[in-house]
Tab-separated table of C-alpha atoms and ligand atoms in Angstrom:
chain	number	residue	atom	x	y	z
A	1	MET	CA	136.555	85.081	-32.286
A	2	GLU	CA	133.479	87.124	-32.988
A	3	ASN	CA	130.211	85.164	-33.118
A	4	LYS	CA	128.660	85.736	-36.495
A	5	LYS	CA	124.866	85.769	-36.545
A	6	THR	CA	123.231	84.698	-39.752
A	7	PHE	CA	119.870	86.045	-40.742
A	8	GLU	CA	117.321	83.418	-41.643
A	9	GLN	CA	114.175	84.317	-43.421
A	10	PRO	CA	111.033	82.808	-41.864
A	11	GLY	CA	110.094	79.452	-43.388
A	12	MET	CA	108.559	80.665	-46.592
A	13	TYR	CA	110.791	78.851	-49.024
A	14	SER	CA	108.561	75.965	-49.931
A	15	ASP	CA	105.234	77.730	-49.603
A	16	THR	CA	104.173	79.697	-52.576
A	17	VAL	CA	101.753	82.579	-52.129
A	18	ALA	CA	98.997	80.377	-53.551
A	19	GLU	CA	99.672	77.664	-50.950
A	20	LEU	CA	99.697	80.205	-48.145
A	21	SER	CA	96.427	81.767	-49.197
A	22	LYS	CA	94.863	78.272	-49.453
A	23	LYS	CA	96.002	77.606	-45.875
A	24	LEU	CA	94.532	80.932	-44.748
A	25	ILE	CA	91.195	80.079	-46.337
A	26	GLU	CA	91.217	76.702	-44.563
A	27	VAL	CA	92.029	78.280	-41.179
A	28	ASN	CA	89.295	80.833	-41.732
A	29	ALA	CA	86.740	78.121	-42.558
A	30	LYS	CA	87.760	76.203	-39.424
A	31	LEU	CA	87.333	79.322	-37.278
A	32	LYS	CA	83.892	79.902	-38.768
A	33	GLN	CA	82.904	76.295	-38.038
A	34	THR	CA	84.112	76.604	-34.401
A	35	GLU	CA	82.169	79.851	-34.034
A	36	TYR	CA	79.061	78.192	-35.524
A	37	GLU	CA	79.356	75.230	-33.117
A	38	ARG	CA	79.803	77.583	-30.161
A	39	THR	CA	76.719	79.608	-31.088
A	40	GLU	CA	74.714	76.426	-31.614
A	41	MET	CA	75.806	75.116	-28.224
A	42	ILE	CA	74.786	78.367	-26.483
A	43	GLU	CA	71.414	78.240	-28.245
A	44	ASN	CA	70.821	74.631	-27.203
A	45	ILE	CA	71.875	75.255	-23.626
A	46	SER	CA	69.719	78.383	-23.300
A	47	HIS	CA	66.817	76.304	-24.558
A	48	ASP	CA	67.578	73.521	-22.061
A	49	LEU	CA	67.836	75.986	-19.170
A	50	ARG	CA	64.487	77.519	-20.030
A	51	ALA	CA	62.361	74.361	-19.630
A	52	PRO	CA	63.154	73.598	-15.954
A	53	LEU	CA	63.145	77.308	-15.097
A	54	THR	CA	59.638	77.682	-16.544
A	55	ALA	CA	58.450	74.727	-14.442
A	56	ILE	CA	60.031	76.208	-11.301
A	57	ARG	CA	58.511	79.619	-12.026
A	58	SER	CA	54.980	78.237	-12.548
A	59	THR	CA	55.165	76.132	-9.352
A	60	ILE	CA	56.199	79.209	-7.346
A	61	ASP	CA	53.483	81.338	-8.995
A	62	TYR	CA	50.865	78.699	-8.211
A	63	TYR	CA	51.991	78.534	-4.580
A	64	MET	CA	52.035	82.327	-4.197
A	65	ASP	CA	48.633	82.811	-5.877
A	66	LYS	CA	46.984	80.189	-3.738
A	67	SER	CA	48.524	81.313	-0.468
A	68	SER	CA	47.490	84.909	-1.136
A	69	GLU	CA	43.846	83.791	-1.010
A	70	LYS	CA	42.927	84.094	2.628
A	71	TYR	CA	41.425	80.692	3.458
A	72	GLU	CA	43.383	78.523	1.056
A	73	THR	CA	45.978	76.290	2.602
A	74	PHE	CA	47.997	73.427	1.198
A	75	THR	CA	47.680	69.832	2.326
A	76	SER	CA	50.944	68.099	3.125
A	77	ASP	CA	50.458	65.892	0.030
A	78	GLU	CA	50.234	68.982	-2.155
A	79	MET	CA	53.316	70.444	-0.517
A	80	ASN	CA	55.202	67.166	-1.006
A	81	SER	CA	54.374	66.895	-4.676
A	82	MET	CA	55.331	70.541	-5.220
A	83	PHE	CA	58.691	70.026	-3.554
A	84	ARG	CA	59.304	66.824	-5.520
A	85	LEU	CA	58.665	68.713	-8.731
A	86	LEU	CA	60.965	71.563	-7.695
A	87	ASP	CA	63.621	69.071	-6.590
A	88	GLY	CA	63.579	67.312	-9.994
A	89	ARG	CA	63.834	70.553	-11.969
A	90	VAL	CA	66.586	71.972	-9.784
A	91	LYS	CA	68.549	68.717	-10.220
A	92	THR	CA	68.258	69.100	-13.990
A	93	LEU	CA	69.658	72.619	-13.746
A	94	GLU	CA	72.469	71.474	-11.450
A	95	VAL	CA	73.535	68.686	-13.836
A	96	LEU	CA	73.484	71.022	-16.811
A	97	ILE	CA	75.486	73.758	-15.119
A	98	GLN	CA	78.042	71.356	-13.610
A	99	ASP	CA	78.533	69.604	-16.967
A	100	LEU	CA	78.855	72.894	-18.789
A	101	TYR	CA	81.427	74.163	-16.318
A	102	LEU	CA	83.479	70.960	-16.488
A	103	MET	CA	83.407	70.849	-20.285
A	104	THR	CA	84.487	74.442	-20.793
A	105	SER	CA	87.211	74.223	-18.181
A	106	ILE	CA	88.672	71.072	-19.789
A	107	ASP	CA	88.508	72.554	-23.286
A	108	SER	CA	90.157	75.807	-22.236
A	109	GLY	CA	92.943	73.925	-20.429
A	110	ARG	CA	92.003	75.433	-17.063
A	111	GLU	CA	90.922	72.125	-15.563
A	112	GLU	CA	93.719	70.519	-13.569
A	113	PHE	CA	94.468	66.868	-14.193
A	114	LYS	CA	96.150	64.865	-11.438
A	115	PHE	CA	97.965	62.166	-13.361
A	116	GLU	CA	99.241	59.166	-11.443
A	117	GLU	CA	100.401	55.671	-12.383
A	118	VAL	CA	97.491	53.324	-11.861
A	119	PRO	CA	97.039	49.553	-12.392
A	120	ILE	CA	94.001	50.202	-14.550
A	121	PHE	CA	92.426	46.727	-14.525
A	122	GLN	CA	92.427	46.745	-10.724
A	123	PHE	CA	90.903	50.229	-10.761
A	124	LEU	CA	88.182	49.033	-13.189
A	125	GLU	CA	87.377	46.028	-10.986
A	126	GLU	CA	86.982	48.294	-7.961
A	127	TYR	CA	84.762	50.618	-10.000
A	128	PHE	CA	82.667	47.615	-11.025
A	129	PHE	CA	82.201	46.454	-7.409
A	130	ALA	CA	80.855	49.915	-6.539
A	131	ILE	CA	78.376	49.686	-9.446
A	132	GLU	CA	77.289	46.214	-8.318
A	133	ILE	CA	76.122	47.544	-4.963
A	134	ASP	CA	74.734	50.830	-6.296
A	135	LYS	CA	70.959	50.691	-6.017
A	136	LYS	CA	70.522	52.514	-9.339
A	137	TYR	CA	71.750	49.322	-11.027
A	138	LYS	CA	69.933	46.776	-8.868
A	139	ASP	CA	67.401	46.039	-11.637
A	140	TYR	CA	70.073	45.447	-14.300
A	141	LYS	CA	72.343	42.489	-14.918
A	142	VAL	CA	75.767	44.064	-14.516
A	143	SER	CA	78.727	41.966	-15.554
A	144	MET	CA	82.481	42.309	-15.860
A	145	ASP	CA	84.947	41.078	-18.497
A	146	ILE	CA	88.403	42.226	-17.345
A	147	PRO	CA	91.605	40.147	-17.830
A	148	GLU	CA	93.083	38.885	-14.575
A	149	ASP	CA	96.452	37.655	-15.788
A	150	THR	CA	98.014	41.027	-16.557
A	151	MET	CA	98.338	44.376	-14.802
A	152	PRO	CA	99.058	47.242	-17.206
A	153	ILE	CA	99.948	50.576	-15.635
A	154	VAL	CA	98.387	53.701	-17.095
A	155	LYS	CA	99.081	57.361	-16.298
A	156	MET	CA	95.649	58.700	-15.538
A	157	ASP	CA	93.546	61.004	-13.423
A	158	VAL	CA	91.430	58.596	-11.355
A	159	ALA	CA	88.602	61.057	-10.674
A	160	LYS	CA	88.320	62.060	-14.333
A	161	ILE	CA	88.343	58.484	-15.662
A	162	SER	CA	85.716	57.647	-13.032
A	163	ARG	CA	83.696	60.511	-14.458
A	164	VAL	CA	83.951	58.979	-17.955
A	165	LEU	CA	82.759	55.634	-16.575
A	166	ASP	CA	79.924	57.356	-14.673
A	167	ASN	CA	78.733	58.994	-17.898
A	168	LEU	CA	78.941	55.748	-19.890
A	169	PHE	CA	77.168	53.715	-17.195
A	170	THR	CA	74.465	56.364	-16.738
A	171	ASN	CA	73.778	56.281	-20.476
A	172	ALA	CA	73.807	52.482	-20.605
A	173	ARG	CA	71.118	52.459	-17.905
A	174	LYS	CA	69.190	55.417	-19.317
A	175	TYR	CA	68.876	53.964	-22.787
A	176	SER	CA	68.151	50.342	-21.810
A	177	GLU	CA	65.173	48.409	-20.549
A	178	ILE	CA	65.122	47.329	-16.921
A	179	GLY	CA	66.491	43.798	-16.522
A	180	THR	CA	68.923	44.014	-19.438
A	181	LYS	CA	72.664	43.381	-19.333
A	182	ILE	CA	75.354	46.055	-18.897
A	183	THR	CA	78.988	44.967	-19.188
A	184	LEU	CA	82.223	46.652	-18.164
A	185	GLY	CA	85.028	45.139	-20.191
A	186	ALA	CA	88.721	45.797	-20.761
A	187	GLY	CA	91.729	44.547	-22.666
A	188	ILE	CA	95.018	45.432	-24.354
A	189	LYS	CA	95.423	46.247	-28.038
A	190	GLU	CA	98.844	47.117	-29.423
A	191	GLU	CA	100.118	50.208	-27.536
A	192	SER	CA	96.772	50.867	-25.815
A	193	VAL	CA	94.740	49.653	-22.933
A	194	PHE	CA	91.036	49.824	-23.611
A	195	PHE	CA	87.907	49.643	-21.533
A	196	TYR	CA	84.318	49.555	-22.692
A	197	VAL	CA	80.769	49.824	-21.403
A	198	GLU	CA	78.294	47.763	-23.379
A	199	ASP	CA	74.525	47.642	-23.146
A	200	THR	CA	71.720	45.789	-24.910
A	201	GLY	CA	69.455	48.820	-25.052
A	202	VAL	CA	67.760	50.932	-27.724
A	203	GLY	CA	70.933	51.457	-29.765
A	204	ILE	CA	71.834	54.430	-31.949
A	205	PRO	CA	70.856	54.872	-35.605
A	206	GLU	CA	73.805	54.649	-37.994
A	207	GLU	CA	73.318	58.195	-39.292
A	208	ALA	CA	73.562	59.591	-35.723
A	209	LEU	CA	76.785	57.762	-34.808
A	210	PRO	CA	79.204	60.435	-36.121
A	211	TYR	CA	77.564	63.094	-33.938
A	212	VAL	CA	77.054	61.440	-30.542
A	213	PHE	CA	80.261	62.963	-29.119
A	214	ASP	CA	79.318	66.471	-30.289
A	215	ARG	CA	78.357	69.049	-27.683
A	216	THR	CA	74.672	68.991	-26.713
A	217	TYR	CA	73.858	66.437	-29.457
A	218	ARG	CA	70.945	64.125	-28.723
A	219	VAL	CA	69.579	61.507	-31.055
A	220	SER	CA	66.116	62.567	-29.912
A	221	SER	CA	64.952	64.074	-26.643
A	222	ALA	CA	61.951	61.706	-26.808
A	223	ARG	CA	64.347	58.814	-26.110
A	224	THR	CA	65.430	60.215	-22.739
A	225	PRO	CA	63.144	58.859	-20.009
A	226	ASN	CA	61.179	61.603	-18.220
A	227	ASN	CA	62.711	60.976	-14.819
A	228	GLU	CA	66.269	61.298	-16.180
A	229	SER	CA	68.158	64.507	-16.712
A	230	SER	CA	70.016	64.917	-19.954
A	231	SER	CA	72.453	67.689	-20.740
A	232	GLY	CA	73.585	66.228	-24.054
A	233	LEU	CA	77.128	66.957	-22.797
A	234	GLY	CA	77.981	63.622	-21.154
A	235	LEU	CA	79.725	62.030	-24.150
A	236	SER	CA	81.407	65.270	-25.141
A	237	ILE	CA	82.884	65.511	-21.628
A	238	ALA	CA	83.971	61.852	-21.820
A	239	LYS	CA	85.730	62.547	-25.124
A	240	SER	CA	87.499	65.671	-23.800
A	241	ILE	CA	88.757	63.729	-20.755
A	242	ILE	CA	90.008	60.780	-22.826
A	243	ASN	CA	91.677	63.153	-25.320
A	244	ALA	CA	93.432	64.923	-22.429
A	245	HIS	CA	94.938	61.501	-21.583
A	246	GLY	CA	96.258	61.177	-25.145
A	247	GLY	CA	93.615	58.541	-25.893
A	248	SER	CA	90.510	58.157	-28.018
A	249	ILE	CA	86.928	56.992	-27.622
A	250	ILE	CA	84.626	55.323	-30.131
A	251	CYS	CA	81.039	54.154	-30.309
A	252	GLN	CA	79.695	51.025	-31.976
A	253	SER	CA	75.968	50.543	-31.990
A	254	LYS	CA	73.042	48.881	-33.713
A	255	ILE	CA	69.546	50.190	-33.388
A	256	GLY	CA	67.412	47.871	-31.256
A	257	GLU	CA	70.431	45.730	-30.278
A	258	GLY	CA	72.591	47.927	-28.059
A	259	SER	CA	75.711	50.071	-27.891
A	260	ARG	CA	79.340	49.721	-26.932
A	261	PHE	CA	81.517	52.727	-26.023
A	262	THR	CA	85.248	51.947	-25.985
A	263	ALA	CA	87.984	54.228	-24.629
A	264	PHE	CA	91.645	53.656	-25.544
A	265	LEU	CA	94.451	54.921	-23.298
A	266	PRO	CA	98.166	54.762	-24.112
A	267	PHE	CA	100.346	52.751	-21.707
A	268	LYS	CA	103.988	51.991	-21.208
B	1	ADP	P1	72.591	62.876	-22.767
B	1	ADP	O1	72.770	63.740	-21.563
B	1	ADP	O2	71.474	63.345	-23.690
B	1	ADP	O3	72.492	61.403	-22.458
B	1	ADP	P2	75.170	62.307	-23.963
B	1	ADP	O4	76.203	63.229	-24.503
B	1	ADP	O5	75.564	61.449	-22.819
B	1	ADP	O6	73.897	63.166	-23.653
B	1	ADP	O7	74.712	61.385	-25.163
B	1	ADP	C1	74.366	61.979	-26.400
B	1	ADP	C2	73.246	61.207	-27.070
B	1	ADP	O8	73.735	59.935	-27.513
B	1	ADP	C3	72.091	60.886	-26.123
B	1	ADP	O9	71.149	61.927	-26.071
B	1	ADP	C4	71.527	59.619	-26.737
B	1	ADP	O10	70.631	59.956	-27.782
B	1	ADP	C5	72.736	58.934	-27.354
B	1	ADP	N1	73.287	57.874	-26.470
B	1	ADP	C6	74.333	57.995	-25.617
B	1	ADP	N2	74.586	56.823	-25.003
B	1	ADP	C7	73.696	55.947	-25.482
B	1	ADP	C8	73.440	54.547	-25.238
B	1	ADP	N3	74.189	53.832	-24.384
B	1	ADP	N4	72.421	53.962	-25.917
B	1	ADP	C9	71.677	54.662	-26.803
B	1	ADP	N5	71.852	55.980	-27.076
B	1	ADP	C10	72.853	56.617	-26.423
């Protein structure tokens, strides 16, 4: 028998013209907002690139000016301090460019994720032991609060989740006084496994909380210690990675008391 093909009109039955045009306006507004955020991010990043570049340029100019004068030479102390300064500024540029590259490649879907089934609590314990012996944390009281009686398995990219933890731990240290406590905790809630990094540092003002995961957002650059580099992208990268795992990340914080960042990951 001959196969009869029926013609179906595209799904326009329920949508009136008014509903469709409302949807179009909404999509248009969303596109404009995305465009605005992109432009703002480029502006912020250009600004952040300029500061270390200016410092590098003036150090080189100073060196070239002085060495062009016939009898002027540099002492080894002068050379050392110049190289230290250059080293610090170049590190800032490296962090910014690496973070920017990672963030855009995750967002565009180009970044490859290597998902594998991992006993996440065991992974977190191993991560914690590495932090315990890391000399960057030797002046902090690092502690762990991970259940031992259960072993949930999560599909995750180990390197990427390590990157999230690196960002959260770096922030916990950066925004806390030496000698304070930093905790890595974990647990199970309904269909999710969660892990958190908690500090007792400067905290985040309530009005800033909704923005901390935004690209290049900083509560205030004055809060970042001088010897630390800050791209303002760390939390945005953490959020993109957790989202790519089908999870979510939240921040709870009280100014002057500390902050807790919790990531939720679905598990079987
Ligand atoms: P940055 O590179 O500036 O640290 P992040 O994206 O990692 O950028 O964080 C965004 C902003 O959120 C920071 O500039 C800082 O103001 C605030 N912040 C992040 N983590 C903490 C924390 N643990 N304690 C206090 N403030 C924090």
